[in-house]
Every structure is written in C-alpha cells, then in structure tokens.
PDB file of C-alpha atoms in Angstrom:
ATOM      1  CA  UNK F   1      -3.022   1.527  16.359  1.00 67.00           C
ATOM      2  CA  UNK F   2      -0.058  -0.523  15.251  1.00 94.00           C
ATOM      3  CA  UNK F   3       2.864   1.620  14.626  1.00 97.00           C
ATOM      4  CA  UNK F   4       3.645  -0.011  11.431  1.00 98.00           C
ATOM      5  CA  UNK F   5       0.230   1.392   9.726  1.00 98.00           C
ATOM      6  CA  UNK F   6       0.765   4.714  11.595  1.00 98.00           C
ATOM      7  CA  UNK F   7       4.308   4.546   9.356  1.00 98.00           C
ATOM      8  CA  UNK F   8       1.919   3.792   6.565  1.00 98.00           C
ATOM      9  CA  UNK F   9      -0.768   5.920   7.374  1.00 98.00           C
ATOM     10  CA  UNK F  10       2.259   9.203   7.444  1.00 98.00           C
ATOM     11  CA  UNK F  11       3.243   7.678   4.278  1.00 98.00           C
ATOM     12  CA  UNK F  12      -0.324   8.000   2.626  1.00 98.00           C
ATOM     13  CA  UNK F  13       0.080  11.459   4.104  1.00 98.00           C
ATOM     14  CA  UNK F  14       2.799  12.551   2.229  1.00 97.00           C
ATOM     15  CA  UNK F  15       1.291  11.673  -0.842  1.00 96.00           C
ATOM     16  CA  UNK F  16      -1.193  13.828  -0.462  1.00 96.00           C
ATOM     17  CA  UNK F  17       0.473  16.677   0.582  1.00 97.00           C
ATOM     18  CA  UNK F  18       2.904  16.669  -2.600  1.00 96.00           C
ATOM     19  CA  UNK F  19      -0.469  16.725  -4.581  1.00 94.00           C
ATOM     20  CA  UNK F  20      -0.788  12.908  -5.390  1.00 94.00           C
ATOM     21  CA  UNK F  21      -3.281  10.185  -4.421  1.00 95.00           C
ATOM     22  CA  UNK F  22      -2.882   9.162   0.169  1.00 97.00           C
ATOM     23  CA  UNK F  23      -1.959   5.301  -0.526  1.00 97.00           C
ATOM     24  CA  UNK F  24       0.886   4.457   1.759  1.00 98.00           C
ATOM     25  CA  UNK F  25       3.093   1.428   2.433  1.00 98.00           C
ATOM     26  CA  UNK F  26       5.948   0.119   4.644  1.00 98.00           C
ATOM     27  CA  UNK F  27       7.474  -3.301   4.455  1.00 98.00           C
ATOM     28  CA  UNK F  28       8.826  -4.192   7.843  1.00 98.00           C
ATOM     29  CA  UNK F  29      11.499  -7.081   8.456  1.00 98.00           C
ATOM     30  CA  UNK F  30      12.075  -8.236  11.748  1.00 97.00           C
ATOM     31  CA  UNK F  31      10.699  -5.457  13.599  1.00 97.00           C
ATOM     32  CA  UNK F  32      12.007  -2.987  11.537  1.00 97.00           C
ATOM     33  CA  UNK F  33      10.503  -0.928   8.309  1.00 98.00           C
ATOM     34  CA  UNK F  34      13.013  -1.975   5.382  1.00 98.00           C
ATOM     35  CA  UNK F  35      11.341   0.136   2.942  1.00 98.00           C
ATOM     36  CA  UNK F  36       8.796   2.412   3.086  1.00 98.00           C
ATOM     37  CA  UNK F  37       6.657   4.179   0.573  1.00 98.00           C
ATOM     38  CA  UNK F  38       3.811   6.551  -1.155  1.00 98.00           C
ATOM     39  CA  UNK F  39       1.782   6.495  -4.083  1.00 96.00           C
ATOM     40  CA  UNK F  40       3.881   9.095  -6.464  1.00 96.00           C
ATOM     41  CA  UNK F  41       1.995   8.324  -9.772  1.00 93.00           C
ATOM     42  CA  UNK F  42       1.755  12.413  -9.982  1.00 93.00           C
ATOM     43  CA  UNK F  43       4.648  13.770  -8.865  1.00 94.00           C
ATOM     44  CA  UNK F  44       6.755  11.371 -10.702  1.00 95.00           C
ATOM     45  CA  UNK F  45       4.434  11.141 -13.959  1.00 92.00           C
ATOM     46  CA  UNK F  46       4.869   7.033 -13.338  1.00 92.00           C
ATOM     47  CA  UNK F  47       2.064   4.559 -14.275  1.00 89.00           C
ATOM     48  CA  UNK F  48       3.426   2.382 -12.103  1.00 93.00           C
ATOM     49  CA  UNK F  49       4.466   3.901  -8.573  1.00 95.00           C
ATOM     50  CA  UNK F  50       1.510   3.271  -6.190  1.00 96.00           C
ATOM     51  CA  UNK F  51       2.678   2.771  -2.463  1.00 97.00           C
ATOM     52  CA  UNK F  52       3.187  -0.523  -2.357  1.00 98.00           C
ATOM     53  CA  UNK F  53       5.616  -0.453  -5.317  1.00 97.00           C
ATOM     54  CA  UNK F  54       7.490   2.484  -4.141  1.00 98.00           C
ATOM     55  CA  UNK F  55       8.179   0.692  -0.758  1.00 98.00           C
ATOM     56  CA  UNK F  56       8.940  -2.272  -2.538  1.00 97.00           C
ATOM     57  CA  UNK F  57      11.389  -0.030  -4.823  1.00 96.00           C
ATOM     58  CA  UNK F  58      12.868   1.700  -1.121  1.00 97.00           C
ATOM     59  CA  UNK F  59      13.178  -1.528   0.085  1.00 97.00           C
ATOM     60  CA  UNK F  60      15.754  -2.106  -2.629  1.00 94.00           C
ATOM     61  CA  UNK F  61      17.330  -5.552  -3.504  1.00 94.00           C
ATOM     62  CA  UNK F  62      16.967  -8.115  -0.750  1.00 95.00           C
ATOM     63  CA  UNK F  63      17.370 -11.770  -1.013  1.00 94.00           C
ATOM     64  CA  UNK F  64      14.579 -13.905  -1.256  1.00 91.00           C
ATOM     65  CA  UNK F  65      14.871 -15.101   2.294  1.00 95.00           C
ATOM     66  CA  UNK F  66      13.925 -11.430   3.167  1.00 97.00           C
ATOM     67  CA  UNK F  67      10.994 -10.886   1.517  1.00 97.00           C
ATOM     68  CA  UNK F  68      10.104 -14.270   2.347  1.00 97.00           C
ATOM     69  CA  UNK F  69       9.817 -13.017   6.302  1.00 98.00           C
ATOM     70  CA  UNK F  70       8.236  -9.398   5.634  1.00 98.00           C
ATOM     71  CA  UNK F  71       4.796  -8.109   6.602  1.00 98.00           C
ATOM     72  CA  UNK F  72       3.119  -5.612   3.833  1.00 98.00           C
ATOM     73  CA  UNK F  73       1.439  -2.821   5.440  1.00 98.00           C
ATOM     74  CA  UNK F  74      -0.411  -0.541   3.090  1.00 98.00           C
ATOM     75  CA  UNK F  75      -3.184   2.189   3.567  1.00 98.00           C
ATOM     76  CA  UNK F  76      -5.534   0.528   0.810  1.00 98.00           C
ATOM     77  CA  UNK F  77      -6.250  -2.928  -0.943  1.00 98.00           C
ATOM     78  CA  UNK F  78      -3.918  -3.844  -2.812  1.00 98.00           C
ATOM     79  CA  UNK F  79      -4.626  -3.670  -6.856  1.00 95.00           C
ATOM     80  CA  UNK F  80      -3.799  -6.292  -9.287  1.00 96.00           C
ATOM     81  CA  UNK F  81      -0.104  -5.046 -10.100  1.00 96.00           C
ATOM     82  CA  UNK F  82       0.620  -4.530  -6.491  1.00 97.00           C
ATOM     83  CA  UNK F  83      -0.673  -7.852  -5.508  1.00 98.00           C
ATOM     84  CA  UNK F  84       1.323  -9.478  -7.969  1.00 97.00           C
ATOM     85  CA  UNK F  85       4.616  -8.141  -6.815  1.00 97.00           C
ATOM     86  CA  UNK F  86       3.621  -8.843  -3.223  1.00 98.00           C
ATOM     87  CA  UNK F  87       3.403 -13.161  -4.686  1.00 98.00           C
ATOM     88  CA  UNK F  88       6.368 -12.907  -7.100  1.00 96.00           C
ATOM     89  CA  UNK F  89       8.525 -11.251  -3.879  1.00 96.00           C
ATOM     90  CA  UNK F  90       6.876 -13.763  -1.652  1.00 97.00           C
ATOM     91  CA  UNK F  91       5.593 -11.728   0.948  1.00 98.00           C
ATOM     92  CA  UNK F  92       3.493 -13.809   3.652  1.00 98.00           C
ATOM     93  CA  UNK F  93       1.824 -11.623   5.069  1.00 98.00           C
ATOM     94  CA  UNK F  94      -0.624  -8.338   4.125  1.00 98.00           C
ATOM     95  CA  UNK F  95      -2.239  -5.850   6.545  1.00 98.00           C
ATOM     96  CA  UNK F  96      -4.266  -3.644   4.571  1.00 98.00           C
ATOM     97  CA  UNK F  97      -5.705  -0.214   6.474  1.00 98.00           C
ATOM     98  CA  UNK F  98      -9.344  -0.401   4.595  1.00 98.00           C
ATOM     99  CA  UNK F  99     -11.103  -2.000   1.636  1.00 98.00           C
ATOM    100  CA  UNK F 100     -14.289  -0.307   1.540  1.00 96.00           C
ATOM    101  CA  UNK F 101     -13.259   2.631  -0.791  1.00 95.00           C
ATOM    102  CA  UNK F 102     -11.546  -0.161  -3.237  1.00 94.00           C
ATOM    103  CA  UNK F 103     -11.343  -3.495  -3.321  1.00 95.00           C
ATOM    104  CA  UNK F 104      -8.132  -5.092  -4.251  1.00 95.00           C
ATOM    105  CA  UNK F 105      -6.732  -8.285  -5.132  1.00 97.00           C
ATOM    106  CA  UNK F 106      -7.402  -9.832  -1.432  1.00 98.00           C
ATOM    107  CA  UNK F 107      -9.467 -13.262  -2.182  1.00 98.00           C
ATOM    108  CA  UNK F 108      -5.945 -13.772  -4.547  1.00 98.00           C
ATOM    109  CA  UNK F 109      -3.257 -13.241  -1.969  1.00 98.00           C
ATOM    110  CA  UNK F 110      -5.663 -15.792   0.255  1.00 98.00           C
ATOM    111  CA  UNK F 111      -6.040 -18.035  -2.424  1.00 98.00           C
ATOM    112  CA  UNK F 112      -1.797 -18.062  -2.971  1.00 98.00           C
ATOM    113  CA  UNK F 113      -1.587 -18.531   0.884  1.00 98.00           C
ATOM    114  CA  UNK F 114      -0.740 -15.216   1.837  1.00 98.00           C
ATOM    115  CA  UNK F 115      -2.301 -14.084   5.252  1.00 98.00           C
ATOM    116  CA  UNK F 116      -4.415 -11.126   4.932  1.00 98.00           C
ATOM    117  CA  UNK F 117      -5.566  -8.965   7.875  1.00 98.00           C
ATOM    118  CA  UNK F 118      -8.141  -5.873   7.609  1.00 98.00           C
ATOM    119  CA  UNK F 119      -7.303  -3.270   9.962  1.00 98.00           C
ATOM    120  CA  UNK F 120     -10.616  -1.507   9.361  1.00 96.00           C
ATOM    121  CA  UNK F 121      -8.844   2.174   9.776  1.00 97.00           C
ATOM    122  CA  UNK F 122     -11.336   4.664   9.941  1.00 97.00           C
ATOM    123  CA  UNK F 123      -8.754   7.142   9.192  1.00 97.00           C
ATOM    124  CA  UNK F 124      -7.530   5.621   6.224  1.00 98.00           C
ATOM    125  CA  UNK F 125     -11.212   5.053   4.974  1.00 97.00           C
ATOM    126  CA  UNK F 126     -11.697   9.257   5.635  1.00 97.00           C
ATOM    127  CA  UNK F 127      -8.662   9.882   3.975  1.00 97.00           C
ATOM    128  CA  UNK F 128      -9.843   8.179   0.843  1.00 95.00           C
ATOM    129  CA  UNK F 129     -13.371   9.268   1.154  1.00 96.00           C
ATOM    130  CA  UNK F 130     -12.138  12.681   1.338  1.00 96.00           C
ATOM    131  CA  UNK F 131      -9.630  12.347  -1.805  1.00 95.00           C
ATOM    132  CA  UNK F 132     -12.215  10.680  -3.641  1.00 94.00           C
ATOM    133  CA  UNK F 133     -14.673  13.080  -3.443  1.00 93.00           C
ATOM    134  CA  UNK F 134     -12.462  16.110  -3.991  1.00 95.00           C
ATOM    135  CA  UNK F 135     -10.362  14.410  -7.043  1.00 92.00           C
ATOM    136  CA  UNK F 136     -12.750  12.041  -8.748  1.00 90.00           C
ATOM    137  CA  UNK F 137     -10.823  12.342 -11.726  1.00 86.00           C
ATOM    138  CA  UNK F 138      -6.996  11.427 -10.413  1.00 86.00           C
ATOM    139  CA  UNK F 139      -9.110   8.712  -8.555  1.00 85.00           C
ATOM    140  CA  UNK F 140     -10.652   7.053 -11.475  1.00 80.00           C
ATOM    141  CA  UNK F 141      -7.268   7.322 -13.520  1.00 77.00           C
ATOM    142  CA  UNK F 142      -5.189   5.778 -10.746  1.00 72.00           C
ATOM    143  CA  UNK F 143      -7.529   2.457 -10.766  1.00 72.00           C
ATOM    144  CA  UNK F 144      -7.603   2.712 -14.443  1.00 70.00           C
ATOM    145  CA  UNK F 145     -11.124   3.712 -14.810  1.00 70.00           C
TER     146      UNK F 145
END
C-alpha cells in the first residue's frame, strides 16, 4: 500500500480512537505530507472539520502554486464541502481509500479536471463498515442525514 494512504489510513485511526468518526487525510507536496489530518467533528464540536478540512487547515497557508502541485489522499469520498475546497485550493489530484460506504463528490472533481484514483482499501472499507454499524447515529449526522 502507498505510504501516503497508510499516513491517511493512521490518520482515520486516530479519529476513532479519540471517539470521533475514522475519515483521514494527508496532503502531500513533493514527496512530502504538508498537512495531515482527521475527522474531529466530535472532539472539537465543529460542523465543519472532516479530514480533509483538517489537513487542509494543518497544511496552513500555502501559495497557490502549492496547492496547485498537491495530491489529496483521504480514507473516504470526498463530500460536497470537502470537494469544494479541494477545486477552490486547486488540488489536481484525489486518491480516495474507498467509495462503497459513501459516495462523494467524485463525477465533480472529474468533471472540473481533477484526476481521481480509487484505491479500493479493504481496510478503509472495514473501518467504515465497522463504525457504521456500531454508531449509526454519529454516521448519519456527519453526512447530514
């Protein structure tokens, strides 16, 4: 497995552990992870802070140059919000762990240009299955259900 979604993947982790939802992200820049991230909706008490925003948010302020040469990794489609920051930030690239357990805002990116690759992770779609099942309720309020 890339080493990028493993960072992801420990990310998603993390999450979990501190009793929120397993989404992770990292944004890496020229071979390196510039920010890095976890969905901390919970432990924050944020409506906005899924993993792709919090690496976005660790990343910090980079010119648009940077962004402009970053590959996205995150655990789980992205949603609508996330998706949108990944276009206004310019990002060309998305590798997403699994879309089976959600479906984000892929046929968008692709439609904007940006290059989408599935990883198909099994152990990002177990994670997820797993979290689903035992939290149905944080689920459903995290996707706005």
């Amino acid at each position: 497995m890339d080493k990028f979604m493993e960072a992801a993947i420990e990310e998603a982790r993390k999450g979990l552990a501190e009793g929120g939802i397993p989404i992770g992200s990292v944004i890496v820049y020229e071979g390196r992870i510039l920010g890095r991230g976890h969905n901390r909706r919970v432990q924050n008490g944020s409506v906005v802070l899924h993993g792709e925003m919090d690496a976005f948010e660790n990343a910090g302020r980079q010119p648009a140059s940077v962004y402009r040469n970053c590959t996205l990794y995150t655990t789980l489609s992205p949603c609508p919000m996330c998706s949108g920051a990944i276009l206004l930030y310019g990002i060309p690239k998305v590798i997403i762990g699994e879309n089976e357990t959600f479906l984000g805002e892929e046929e968008l990116l692709k439609s904007r240009g940006v290059e989408v690759v599935l990883a198909d992770s099994e152990e990002c779609k177990n994670m997820m299955k797993d979290f689903i099942r035992d939290r149905p309720e944080l689920w459903n309020e995290d996707i706005g259900v």
